[in-house]
PDB file of C-alpha atoms and ligand atoms in Angstrom:
ATOM      1  CA  UNK A 193      -3.453 -24.548  -1.833  1.00 84.00           C
ATOM      2  CA  UNK A 194      -1.394 -21.352  -1.837  1.00 97.00           C
ATOM      3  CA  UNK A 195      -3.453 -18.217  -2.509  1.00 98.00           C
ATOM      4  CA  UNK A 196      -1.387 -16.729  -5.339  1.00 98.00           C
ATOM      5  CA  UNK A 197       0.139 -19.720  -7.132  1.00 98.00           C
ATOM      6  CA  UNK A 198       1.557 -18.788 -10.581  1.00 96.00           C
ATOM      7  CA  UNK A 199       0.604 -15.103 -10.232  1.00 98.00           C
ATOM      8  CA  UNK A 200       2.924 -12.173 -10.925  1.00 98.00           C
ATOM      9  CA  UNK A 201       2.432  -9.586  -8.172  1.00 99.00           C
ATOM     10  CA  UNK A 202       3.843  -6.074  -7.792  1.00 99.00           C
ATOM     11  CA  UNK A 203       4.335  -4.172  -4.505  1.00 99.00           C
ATOM     12  CA  UNK A 204       5.297  -0.483  -4.336  1.00 99.00           C
ATOM     13  CA  UNK A 205       7.128   0.866  -1.293  1.00 98.00           C
ATOM     14  CA  UNK A 206       8.272  -2.715  -0.655  1.00 99.00           C
ATOM     15  CA  UNK A 207      11.636  -1.772   0.835  1.00 98.00           C
ATOM     16  CA  UNK A 208      10.268  -1.596   4.393  1.00 98.00           C
ATOM     17  CA  UNK A 209       7.248  -1.953   6.653  1.00 98.00           C
ATOM     18  CA  UNK A 210       3.917  -3.166   5.287  1.00 99.00           C
ATOM     19  CA  UNK A 211       5.232  -3.303   1.708  1.00 99.00           C
ATOM     20  CA  UNK A 212       8.096  -5.615   2.661  1.00 99.00           C
ATOM     21  CA  UNK A 213       5.774  -7.889   4.664  1.00 98.00           C
ATOM     22  CA  UNK A 214       3.411  -7.987   1.670  1.00 99.00           C
ATOM     23  CA  UNK A 215       6.181  -8.923  -0.773  1.00 98.00           C
ATOM     24  CA  UNK A 216       7.262 -11.759   1.547  1.00 98.00           C
ATOM     25  CA  UNK A 217       3.632 -12.910   1.993  1.00 98.00           C
ATOM     26  CA  UNK A 218       2.967 -12.827  -1.763  1.00 98.00           C
ATOM     27  CA  UNK A 219       6.008 -15.064  -2.327  1.00 98.00           C
ATOM     28  CA  UNK A 220       4.956 -17.443   0.482  1.00 98.00           C
ATOM     29  CA  UNK A 221       1.584 -17.703  -1.267  1.00 98.00           C
ATOM     30  CA  UNK A 222       3.223 -18.753  -4.524  1.00 98.00           C
ATOM     31  CA  UNK A 223       3.532 -15.481  -6.466  1.00 98.00           C
ATOM     32  CA  UNK A 224       6.540 -14.200  -8.365  1.00 98.00           C
ATOM     33  CA  UNK A 225       7.075 -10.775  -6.825  1.00 98.00           C
ATOM     34  CA  UNK A 226       8.117  -7.453  -8.344  1.00 99.00           C
ATOM     35  CA  UNK A 227       9.582  -5.485  -5.439  1.00 99.00           C
ATOM     36  CA  UNK A 228       9.608  -1.742  -6.048  1.00 99.00           C
ATOM     37  CA  UNK A 229      10.728   1.133  -3.833  1.00 98.00           C
ATOM     38  CA  UNK A 230      12.282   4.580  -4.065  1.00 98.00           C
ATOM     39  CA  UNK A 231      15.097   3.177  -1.877  1.00 98.00           C
ATOM     40  CA  UNK A 232      17.219   0.591  -3.736  1.00 98.00           C
ATOM     41  CA  UNK A 233      18.947  -0.635  -0.561  1.00 98.00           C
ATOM     42  CA  UNK A 234      15.714  -1.509   1.259  1.00 98.00           C
ATOM     43  CA  UNK A 235      14.223  -2.894  -1.943  1.00 98.00           C
ATOM     44  CA  UNK A 236      17.165  -5.215  -2.582  1.00 98.00           C
ATOM     45  CA  UNK A 237      17.034  -6.384   1.063  1.00 98.00           C
ATOM     46  CA  UNK A 238      13.409  -7.381   0.516  1.00 98.00           C
ATOM     47  CA  UNK A 239      14.348  -9.310  -2.643  1.00 98.00           C
ATOM     48  CA  UNK A 240      17.107 -11.076  -0.673  1.00 98.00           C
ATOM     49  CA  UNK A 241      14.618 -11.996   2.090  1.00 98.00           C
ATOM     50  CA  UNK A 242      12.161 -13.428  -0.458  1.00 98.00           C
ATOM     51  CA  UNK A 243      14.868 -15.398  -2.235  1.00 98.00           C
ATOM     52  CA  UNK A 244      16.369 -16.659   1.040  1.00 97.00           C
ATOM     53  CA  UNK A 245      13.059 -18.341   1.822  1.00 94.00           C
ATOM     54  CA  UNK A 246      12.867 -19.934  -1.634  1.00 97.00           C
ATOM     55  CA  UNK A 247      10.693 -17.339  -3.376  1.00 98.00           C
ATOM     56  CA  UNK A 248      11.151 -15.573  -6.691  1.00 98.00           C
ATOM     57  CA  UNK A 249      11.516 -11.778  -6.852  1.00 98.00           C
ATOM     58  CA  UNK A 250      13.120  -8.957  -8.802  1.00 98.00           C
ATOM     59  CA  UNK A 251      13.716  -5.296  -7.895  1.00 98.00           C
ATOM     60  CA  UNK A 252      12.905  -2.145  -9.847  1.00 98.00           C
ATOM     61  CA  UNK A 253      13.482   1.295  -8.343  1.00 98.00           C
ATOM     62  CA  UNK A 254      10.525   3.648  -8.757  1.00 98.00           C
ATOM     63  CA  UNK A 255       9.304   6.873  -7.201  1.00 98.00           C
ATOM     64  CA  UNK A 256       5.530   6.429  -7.474  1.00 98.00           C
ATOM     65  CA  UNK A 257       5.031  10.166  -7.957  1.00 98.00           C
ATOM     66  CA  UNK A 258       6.966   9.987 -11.254  1.00 98.00           C
ATOM     67  CA  UNK A 259       4.932   8.930 -14.320  1.00 98.00           C
ATOM     68  CA  UNK A 260       8.043   7.685 -16.155  1.00 98.00           C
ATOM     69  CA  UNK A 261       9.215   5.642 -13.138  1.00 99.00           C
ATOM     70  CA  UNK A 262       5.762   4.076 -12.774  1.00 99.00           C
ATOM     71  CA  UNK A 263       5.566   3.227 -16.488  1.00 98.00           C
ATOM     72  CA  UNK A 264       9.038   1.630 -16.332  1.00 98.00           C
ATOM     73  CA  UNK A 265       8.059  -0.306 -13.184  1.00 98.00           C
ATOM     74  CA  UNK A 266       5.010  -1.926 -14.795  1.00 98.00           C
ATOM     75  CA  UNK A 267       6.967  -2.530 -18.010  1.00 98.00           C
ATOM     76  CA  UNK A 268       9.631  -4.296 -15.917  1.00 98.00           C
ATOM     77  CA  UNK A 269       6.980  -6.666 -14.517  1.00 98.00           C
ATOM     78  CA  UNK A 270       5.797  -7.556 -18.007  1.00 98.00           C
ATOM     79  CA  UNK A 271       9.185  -7.869 -19.712  1.00 98.00           C
ATOM     80  CA  UNK A 272      10.830  -9.757 -16.821  1.00 98.00           C
ATOM     81  CA  UNK A 273       7.959 -11.966 -15.671  1.00 98.00           C
ATOM     82  CA  UNK A 274       5.582 -11.983 -18.651  1.00 97.00           C
ATOM     83  CA  UNK A 275       2.440 -10.426 -17.154  1.00 98.00           C
ATOM     84  CA  UNK A 276       0.930  -8.593 -14.193  1.00 98.00           C
ATOM     85  CA  UNK A 277      -1.849 -10.286 -12.200  1.00 98.00           C
ATOM     86  CA  UNK A 278      -1.837  -8.497  -8.842  1.00 99.00           C
ATOM     87  CA  UNK A 279      -0.648  -5.164  -7.500  1.00 99.00           C
ATOM     88  CA  UNK A 280      -0.415  -3.606  -4.068  1.00 99.00           C
ATOM     89  CA  UNK A 281      -0.096   0.179  -4.255  1.00 99.00           C
ATOM     90  CA  UNK A 282       1.481   0.616  -0.853  1.00 99.00           C
ATOM     91  CA  UNK A 283       4.078   3.428  -1.071  1.00 99.00           C
ATOM     92  CA  UNK A 284       3.104   6.354   1.117  1.00 98.00           C
ATOM     93  CA  UNK A 285       4.400   9.118   3.367  1.00 98.00           C
ATOM     94  CA  UNK A 286       2.926  10.649   6.502  1.00 98.00           C
ATOM     95  CA  UNK A 287       3.836  14.346   6.177  1.00 97.00           C
ATOM     96  CA  UNK A 288       4.076  16.783   9.049  1.00 96.00           C
ATOM     97  CA  UNK A 289       1.718  16.983  12.014  1.00 97.00           C
ATOM     98  CA  UNK A 290       0.357  20.555  12.288  1.00 97.00           C
ATOM     99  CA  UNK A 291      -3.022  22.280  12.333  1.00 98.00           C
ATOM    100  CA  UNK A 292      -4.321  22.958   8.815  1.00 98.00           C
ATOM    101  CA  UNK A 293      -3.637  26.709   8.933  1.00 98.00           C
ATOM    102  CA  UNK A 294       0.034  25.937   9.665  1.00 98.00           C
ATOM    103  CA  UNK A 295       0.530  23.347   6.915  1.00 98.00           C
ATOM    104  CA  UNK A 296       3.075  24.399   4.262  1.00 98.00           C
ATOM    105  CA  UNK A 297       2.005  24.137   0.605  1.00 98.00           C
ATOM    106  CA  UNK A 298       5.128  22.170  -0.330  1.00 98.00           C
ATOM    107  CA  UNK A 299       4.454  19.597   2.371  1.00 97.00           C
ATOM    108  CA  UNK A 300       0.766  19.285   1.350  1.00 98.00           C
ATOM    109  CA  UNK A 301       1.772  18.889  -2.322  1.00 98.00           C
ATOM    110  CA  UNK A 302       4.383  16.207  -1.540  1.00 98.00           C
ATOM    111  CA  UNK A 303       1.956  14.092   0.514  1.00 98.00           C
ATOM    112  CA  UNK A 304      -0.726  14.310  -2.187  1.00 98.00           C
ATOM    113  CA  UNK A 305       1.828  13.664  -4.908  1.00 98.00           C
ATOM    114  CA  UNK A 306       3.044  10.377  -3.389  1.00 99.00           C
ATOM    115  CA  UNK A 307      -0.106   9.102  -1.658  1.00 98.00           C
ATOM    116  CA  UNK A 308      -2.813  10.095  -4.160  1.00 99.00           C
ATOM    117  CA  UNK A 309      -1.216  10.976  -7.502  1.00 98.00           C
ATOM    118  CA  UNK A 310       1.105   7.992  -6.980  1.00 99.00           C
ATOM    119  CA  UNK A 311      -1.844   5.624  -6.582  1.00 99.00           C
ATOM    120  CA  UNK A 312      -3.516   7.169  -9.655  1.00 99.00           C
ATOM    121  CA  UNK A 313      -0.353   6.702 -11.765  1.00 99.00           C
ATOM    122  CA  UNK A 314       0.062   3.115 -10.572  1.00 99.00           C
ATOM    123  CA  UNK A 315      -3.602   2.231 -11.157  1.00 99.00           C
ATOM    124  CA  UNK A 316      -3.473   3.680 -14.674  1.00 98.00           C
ATOM    125  CA  UNK A 317      -0.367   1.719 -15.665  1.00 98.00           C
ATOM    126  CA  UNK A 318      -1.434  -1.521 -13.938  1.00 99.00           C
ATOM    127  CA  UNK A 319      -4.968  -1.499 -15.333  1.00 99.00           C
ATOM    128  CA  UNK A 320      -3.634  -0.893 -18.856  1.00 98.00           C
ATOM    129  CA  UNK A 321      -1.565  -4.095 -18.596  1.00 98.00           C
ATOM    130  CA  UNK A 322      -4.272  -6.145 -16.848  1.00 98.00           C
ATOM    131  CA  UNK A 323      -6.754  -5.312 -19.609  1.00 98.00           C
ATOM    132  CA  UNK A 324      -4.415  -7.024 -22.087  1.00 98.00           C
ATOM    133  CA  UNK A 325      -4.483 -10.326 -20.165  1.00 97.00           C
ATOM    134  CA  UNK A 326      -8.128 -10.462 -19.122  1.00 96.00           C
ATOM    135  CA  UNK A 327      -8.066  -9.122 -15.567  1.00 98.00           C
ATOM    136  CA  UNK A 328      -6.346  -8.861 -12.226  1.00 98.00           C
ATOM    137  CA  UNK A 329      -6.672  -7.656  -8.667  1.00 98.00           C
ATOM    138  CA  UNK A 330      -5.346  -4.456  -7.108  1.00 99.00           C
ATOM    139  CA  UNK A 331      -5.157  -3.402  -3.444  1.00 99.00           C
ATOM    140  CA  UNK A 332      -4.503   0.237  -2.550  1.00 99.00           C
ATOM    141  CA  UNK A 333      -3.166   1.245   0.866  1.00 99.00           C
ATOM    142  CA  UNK A 334      -5.566   3.689   2.425  1.00 99.00           C
ATOM    143  CA  UNK A 335      -5.785   4.048   6.215  1.00 98.00           C
ATOM    144  CA  UNK A 336      -8.246   4.550   9.025  1.00 98.00           C
ATOM    145  CA  UNK A 337      -7.370   8.158   8.092  1.00 98.00           C
ATOM    146  CA  UNK A 338      -9.190   7.460   4.806  1.00 98.00           C
ATOM    147  CA  UNK A 339     -12.414   6.854   6.748  1.00 98.00           C
ATOM    148  CA  UNK A 340     -12.297   9.422   9.557  1.00 98.00           C
ATOM    149  CA  UNK A 341     -10.394  12.625  10.346  1.00 98.00           C
ATOM    150  CA  UNK A 342      -7.237  12.915  12.467  1.00 97.00           C
ATOM    151  CA  UNK A 343      -6.480  16.351  13.899  1.00 97.00           C
ATOM    152  CA  UNK A 344      -3.072  17.562  12.714  1.00 97.00           C
ATOM    153  CA  UNK A 345      -2.876  15.306   9.661  1.00 98.00           C
ATOM    154  CA  UNK A 346      -4.952  17.132   7.042  1.00 98.00           C
ATOM    155  CA  UNK A 347      -2.727  16.383   3.991  1.00 98.00           C
ATOM    156  CA  UNK A 348      -2.505  12.681   4.915  1.00 98.00           C
ATOM    157  CA  UNK A 349      -6.236  12.442   5.695  1.00 98.00           C
ATOM    158  CA  UNK A 350      -7.123  14.161   2.406  1.00 98.00           C
ATOM    159  CA  UNK A 351      -4.802  11.856   0.466  1.00 99.00           C
ATOM    160  CA  UNK A 352      -6.210   8.676   2.031  1.00 99.00           C
ATOM    161  CA  UNK A 353      -9.842   9.756   1.533  1.00 99.00           C
ATOM    162  CA  UNK A 354      -8.800  10.363  -2.087  1.00 99.00           C
ATOM    163  CA  UNK A 355      -7.356   6.843  -2.340  1.00 99.00           C
ATOM    164  CA  UNK A 356     -10.740   5.429  -1.300  1.00 99.00           C
ATOM    165  CA  UNK A 357     -12.433   7.561  -3.963  1.00 99.00           C
ATOM    166  CA  UNK A 358     -10.048   6.404  -6.684  1.00 98.00           C
ATOM    167  CA  UNK A 359     -10.563   2.824  -5.513  1.00 99.00           C
ATOM    168  CA  UNK A 360     -14.342   3.065  -5.889  1.00 98.00           C
ATOM    169  CA  UNK A 361     -14.077   4.586  -9.357  1.00 98.00           C
ATOM    170  CA  UNK A 362     -11.501   2.130 -10.666  1.00 99.00           C
ATOM    171  CA  UNK A 363     -13.607  -0.749  -9.301  1.00 99.00           C
ATOM    172  CA  UNK A 364     -16.736   0.514 -11.060  1.00 98.00           C
ATOM    173  CA  UNK A 365     -15.042   1.275 -14.361  1.00 98.00           C
ATOM    174  CA  UNK A 366     -13.280  -2.117 -14.723  1.00 98.00           C
ATOM    175  CA  UNK A 367     -15.552  -4.568 -12.878  1.00 98.00           C
ATOM    176  CA  UNK A 368     -16.886  -6.044 -16.127  1.00 98.00           C
ATOM    177  CA  UNK A 369     -13.359  -6.507 -17.490  1.00 98.00           C
ATOM    178  CA  UNK A 370     -12.267  -8.784 -14.656  1.00 98.00           C
ATOM    179  CA  UNK A 371     -10.271  -6.274 -12.639  1.00 99.00           C
ATOM    180  CA  UNK A 372     -11.085  -5.994  -8.926  1.00 99.00           C
ATOM    181  CA  UNK A 373      -9.866  -2.931  -7.010  1.00 99.00           C
ATOM    182  CA  UNK A 374     -10.092  -2.611  -3.225  1.00 99.00           C
ATOM    183  CA  UNK A 375      -8.447  -0.525  -0.551  1.00 99.00           C
ATOM    184  CA  UNK A 376      -7.477  -1.479   2.960  1.00 99.00           C
ATOM    185  CA  UNK A 377      -7.573   0.833   5.964  1.00 99.00           C
ATOM    186  CA  UNK A 378      -4.981  -0.101   8.596  1.00 98.00           C
ATOM    187  CA  UNK A 379      -4.952   1.295  12.113  1.00 98.00           C
ATOM    188  CA  UNK A 380      -1.621   1.736  13.897  1.00 98.00           C
ATOM    189  CA  UNK A 381       0.896  -0.757  12.483  1.00 98.00           C
ATOM    190  CA  UNK A 382       4.385  -1.289  13.882  1.00 98.00           C
ATOM    191  CA  UNK A 383       6.560   0.427  11.222  1.00 98.00           C
ATOM    192  CA  UNK A 384       8.853   3.436  10.793  1.00 97.00           C
ATOM    193  CA  UNK A 385       5.864   5.560   9.769  1.00 97.00           C
ATOM    194  CA  UNK A 386       4.033   4.956  13.036  1.00 96.00           C
ATOM    195  CA  UNK A 387       7.245   5.717  14.973  1.00 94.00           C
ATOM    196  CA  UNK A 388       7.499   9.015  13.082  1.00 95.00           C
ATOM    197  CA  UNK A 389       3.902   9.956  13.895  1.00 94.00           C
ATOM    198  CA  UNK A 390       4.358   9.062  17.574  1.00 93.00           C
ATOM    199  CA  UNK A 391       7.632  11.002  17.707  1.00 94.00           C
ATOM    200  CA  UNK A 392       6.006  14.059  16.099  1.00 93.00           C
ATOM    201  CA  UNK A 393       3.077  13.864  18.561  1.00 91.00           C
ATOM    202  CA  UNK A 394       5.014  13.409  21.774  1.00 91.00           C
ATOM    203  CA  UNK A 395       8.492  14.710  20.928  1.00 91.00           C
ATOM    204  CA  UNK A 396       9.841  11.251  21.741  1.00 87.00           C
ATOM    205  CA  UNK A 397       8.605  11.263  25.332  1.00 90.00           C
ATOM    206  CA  UNK A 398       6.580   8.057  24.829  1.00 90.00           C
ATOM    207  CA  UNK A 399       7.249   4.739  23.171  1.00 91.00           C
ATOM    208  CA  UNK A 400       5.128   4.226  19.990  1.00 92.00           C
ATOM    209  CA  UNK A 401       3.329   1.148  21.238  1.00 91.00           C
ATOM    210  CA  UNK A 402       2.728   2.671  24.697  1.00 91.00           C
ATOM    211  CA  UNK A 403       1.115   5.693  23.054  1.00 92.00           C
ATOM    212  CA  UNK A 404      -0.850   3.956  20.273  1.00 95.00           C
ATOM    213  CA  UNK A 405      -1.963   0.644  21.808  1.00 97.00           C
ATOM    214  CA  UNK A 406      -4.685   2.074  24.109  1.00 96.00           C
ATOM    215  CA  UNK A 407      -6.295   3.864  21.138  1.00 96.00           C
ATOM    216  CA  UNK A 408      -7.201   0.479  19.628  1.00 98.00           C
ATOM    217  CA  UNK A 409     -10.058  -1.546  21.206  1.00 98.00           C
ATOM    218  CA  UNK A 410      -8.013  -4.724  20.759  1.00 98.00           C
ATOM    219  CA  UNK A 411      -5.393  -3.157  23.105  1.00 98.00           C
ATOM    220  CA  UNK A 412      -2.319  -3.215  20.879  1.00 98.00           C
ATOM    221  CA  UNK A 413      -0.992  -1.995  17.541  1.00 98.00           C
ATOM    222  CA  UNK A 414      -0.916  -4.331  14.535  1.00 98.00           C
ATOM    223  CA  UNK A 415       1.961  -6.047  12.764  1.00 98.00           C
ATOM    224  CA  UNK A 416       2.855  -5.622   9.073  1.00 98.00           C
ATOM    225  CA  UNK A 417       2.228  -9.362   8.650  1.00 98.00           C
ATOM    226  CA  UNK A 418      -1.391  -8.991   9.847  1.00 98.00           C
ATOM    227  CA  UNK A 419      -1.932  -6.389   7.123  1.00 99.00           C
ATOM    228  CA  UNK A 420      -0.167  -8.516   4.506  1.00 99.00           C
ATOM    229  CA  UNK A 421      -2.563 -11.427   5.253  1.00 98.00           C
ATOM    230  CA  UNK A 422      -5.532  -9.256   4.220  1.00 99.00           C
ATOM    231  CA  UNK A 423      -3.772  -7.912   1.118  1.00 99.00           C
ATOM    232  CA  UNK A 424      -2.876 -11.418  -0.081  1.00 98.00           C
ATOM    233  CA  UNK A 425      -6.447 -12.620   0.461  1.00 98.00           C
ATOM    234  CA  UNK A 426      -7.952  -9.632  -1.388  1.00 98.00           C
ATOM    235  CA  UNK A 427      -5.538 -10.209  -4.284  1.00 98.00           C
ATOM    236  CA  UNK A 428      -6.475 -13.894  -4.486  1.00 98.00           C
ATOM    237  CA  UNK A 429      -9.399 -15.576  -6.241  1.00 98.00           C
ATOM    238  CA  UNK A 430     -10.899 -16.283  -2.789  1.00 98.00           C
ATOM    239  CA  UNK A 431     -12.021 -12.638  -2.863  1.00 98.00           C
ATOM    240  CA  UNK A 432     -13.658 -13.018  -6.294  1.00 98.00           C
ATOM    241  CA  UNK A 433     -16.844 -11.097  -5.323  1.00 98.00           C
ATOM    242  CA  UNK A 434     -15.076  -8.297  -3.427  1.00 99.00           C
ATOM    243  CA  UNK A 435     -14.485  -5.059  -5.315  1.00 99.00           C
ATOM    244  CA  UNK A 436     -14.756  -1.343  -4.518  1.00 99.00           C
ATOM    245  CA  UNK A 437     -14.472  -2.074  -0.783  1.00 99.00           C
ATOM    246  CA  UNK A 438     -12.461  -0.194   1.867  1.00 98.00           C
ATOM    247  CA  UNK A 439     -11.612  -2.847   4.431  1.00 98.00           C
ATOM    248  CA  UNK A 440     -10.421  -1.834   7.917  1.00 98.00           C
ATOM    249  CA  UNK A 441      -7.603  -3.855   9.494  1.00 99.00           C
ATOM    250  CA  UNK A 442      -7.440  -1.791  12.636  1.00 98.00           C
ATOM    251  CA  UNK A 443      -8.099  -3.749  15.848  1.00 98.00           C
ATOM    252  CA  UNK A 444     -11.544  -2.155  16.017  1.00 98.00           C
ATOM    253  CA  UNK A 445     -10.380   1.478  15.703  1.00 98.00           C
ATOM    254  CA  UNK A 446     -13.147   2.769  13.418  1.00 98.00           C
ATOM    255  CA  UNK A 447     -15.833   0.717  15.179  1.00 98.00           C
ATOM    256  CA  UNK A 448     -15.570   3.117  18.144  1.00 97.00           C
TER     257      UNK A 448
HETATM  258  P1  NAP B 766       7.170   2.874   5.890  1.00 68.48           P
HETATM  259  O1  NAP B 766       7.627   1.920   6.924  1.00 68.48           O
HETATM  260  O2  NAP B 766       7.587   4.298   5.933  1.00 68.48           O
HETATM  261  O3  NAP B 766       7.506   2.254   4.442  1.00 68.48           O
HETATM  262  C1  NAP B 766       7.158   2.933   3.284  1.00 68.48           C
HETATM  263  C2  NAP B 766       8.077   2.537   2.157  1.00 68.48           C
HETATM  264  O4  NAP B 766       7.679   3.307   0.998  1.00 68.48           O
HETATM  265  C3  NAP B 766       9.543   2.881   2.452  1.00 68.48           C
HETATM  266  O5  NAP B 766      10.393   1.875   1.973  1.00 68.48           O
HETATM  267  C4  NAP B 766       9.715   4.176   1.680  1.00 68.48           C
HETATM  268  O6  NAP B 766      11.059   4.421   1.265  1.00 68.48           O
HETATM  269  C5  NAP B 766       8.847   3.929   0.464  1.00 68.48           C
HETATM  270  N1  NAP B 766       8.504   5.167  -0.231  1.00 68.48           N
HETATM  271  C6  NAP B 766       8.328   6.410   0.293  1.00 68.48           C
HETATM  272  N2  NAP B 766       8.051   7.291  -0.680  1.00 68.48           N
HETATM  273  C7  NAP B 766       8.048   6.584  -1.849  1.00 68.48           C
HETATM  274  C8  NAP B 766       7.845   6.943  -3.196  1.00 68.48           C
HETATM  275  N3  NAP B 766       7.606   8.218  -3.563  1.00 68.48           N
HETATM  276  N4  NAP B 766       7.892   5.980  -4.148  1.00 68.48           N
HETATM  277  C9  NAP B 766       8.166   4.702  -3.799  1.00 68.48           C
HETATM  278  N5  NAP B 766       8.396   4.308  -2.544  1.00 68.48           N
HETATM  279  C10 NAP B 766       8.332   5.241  -1.569  1.00 68.48           C
HETATM  280  O7  NAP B 766       5.574   2.938   5.870  1.00 68.48           O
HETATM  281  P2  NAP B 766       4.450   1.821   6.237  1.00 68.48           P
HETATM  282  O8  NAP B 766       3.982   2.102   7.608  1.00 68.48           O
HETATM  283  O9  NAP B 766       4.911   0.475   5.859  1.00 68.48           O
HETATM  284  O10 NAP B 766       3.285   2.329   5.277  1.00 68.48           O
HETATM  285  C11 NAP B 766       2.939   1.674   4.066  1.00 68.48           C
HETATM  286  C12 NAP B 766       1.581   2.189   3.626  1.00 68.48           C
HETATM  287  O11 NAP B 766       0.615   1.882   4.632  1.00 68.48           O
HETATM  288  C13 NAP B 766       1.518   3.703   3.429  1.00 68.48           C
HETATM  289  O12 NAP B 766       0.702   4.002   2.308  1.00 68.48           O
HETATM  290  C14 NAP B 766       0.852   4.189   4.699  1.00 68.48           C
HETATM  291  O13 NAP B 766       0.192   5.425   4.526  1.00 68.48           O
HETATM  292  C15 NAP B 766      -0.095   3.042   4.982  1.00 68.48           C
HETATM  293  N6  NAP B 766      -0.514   2.965   6.391  1.00 68.48           N
HETATM  294  C16 NAP B 766       0.398   2.756   7.379  1.00 68.48           C
HETATM  295  C17 NAP B 766      -0.043   2.702   8.702  1.00 68.48           C
HETATM  296  C18 NAP B 766       0.879   2.466   9.866  1.00 68.48           C
HETATM  297  O14 NAP B 766       0.454   2.584  11.028  1.00 68.48           O
HETATM  298  N7  NAP B 766       2.143   2.109   9.643  1.00 68.48           N
HETATM  299  C19 NAP B 766      -1.409   2.864   8.995  1.00 68.48           C
HETATM  300  C20 NAP B 766      -2.301   3.087   7.955  1.00 68.48           C
HETATM  301  C21 NAP B 766      -1.843   3.122   6.650  1.00 68.48           C
HETATM  302  P3  NAP B 766      11.954   5.437   2.183  1.00 68.48           P
HETATM  303  O15 NAP B 766      12.024   4.791   3.531  1.00 68.48           O
HETATM  304  O16 NAP B 766      13.253   5.510   1.458  1.00 68.48           O
HETATM  305  O17 NAP B 766      11.206   6.741   2.215  1.00 68.48           O
END
């Protein structure tokens, strides 16, 4: 039995990377998918990929740091597909690698605005709708950088620790109303973001996988699909007793 049969599921930042893989996975598992991204080209490509494999999806452009965009995004799910059962708050940016004393305020503010305020705005709008229909399940994208520090990435680390805090609070506040809220903490996953971090670290002198693989006990970086498998499971009723958790999907990174 498919994990998400007859569910309506939203994914932010679904125009690329982990978000795209999650949208495709949700559809494979039977959900009708609301694909959202700041980039309409990538977002529409994801919708086309879902539809090409027989799934159902629609696109709505949204910048998750904008309250009006986020409200319109959740409204789109309800008016177009009737309800909202699952959400994956995935949109995020990495920011600049620099020691804390050299971090610019504007760069710090932008990372917090997308990664933390964005998750807050999405949670608020999604929970409001889920309360009307008796519950739902939400997965926020944190990171191994939400569990431990990474030198040079203070805005990103602060934002992802904040995502885990918001996740705990939302889980506690809505547990009795049938809404589960969890976060996942990926290690290095093969996407544009990881390429950007590797490029910033080495100036392009090393391939991303060559640089990142040895940092993971399992000996390689992960794929977006491996992350999407966990997100789909957490969103499904199979995870009915899991809430307020921060689940690593990191090839053993934080076990070290
Ligand atoms: P990605 O490949 O850069 O994809 C992110 C997507 O989000 C892009 O389509 C991007 O659009 C979109 N986006 C950026 N800012 C947005 C905004 N303000 N509103 C809506 N959409 C926005 O990144 P990814 O690696 O898949 O990362 C997805 C999530 O996983 C992020 O939260 C990230 O922090 C987390 N994560 C990733 C890794 C990793 O190794 N890749 C590890 C741990 C956690 P544009 O391309 O147009 O900017």
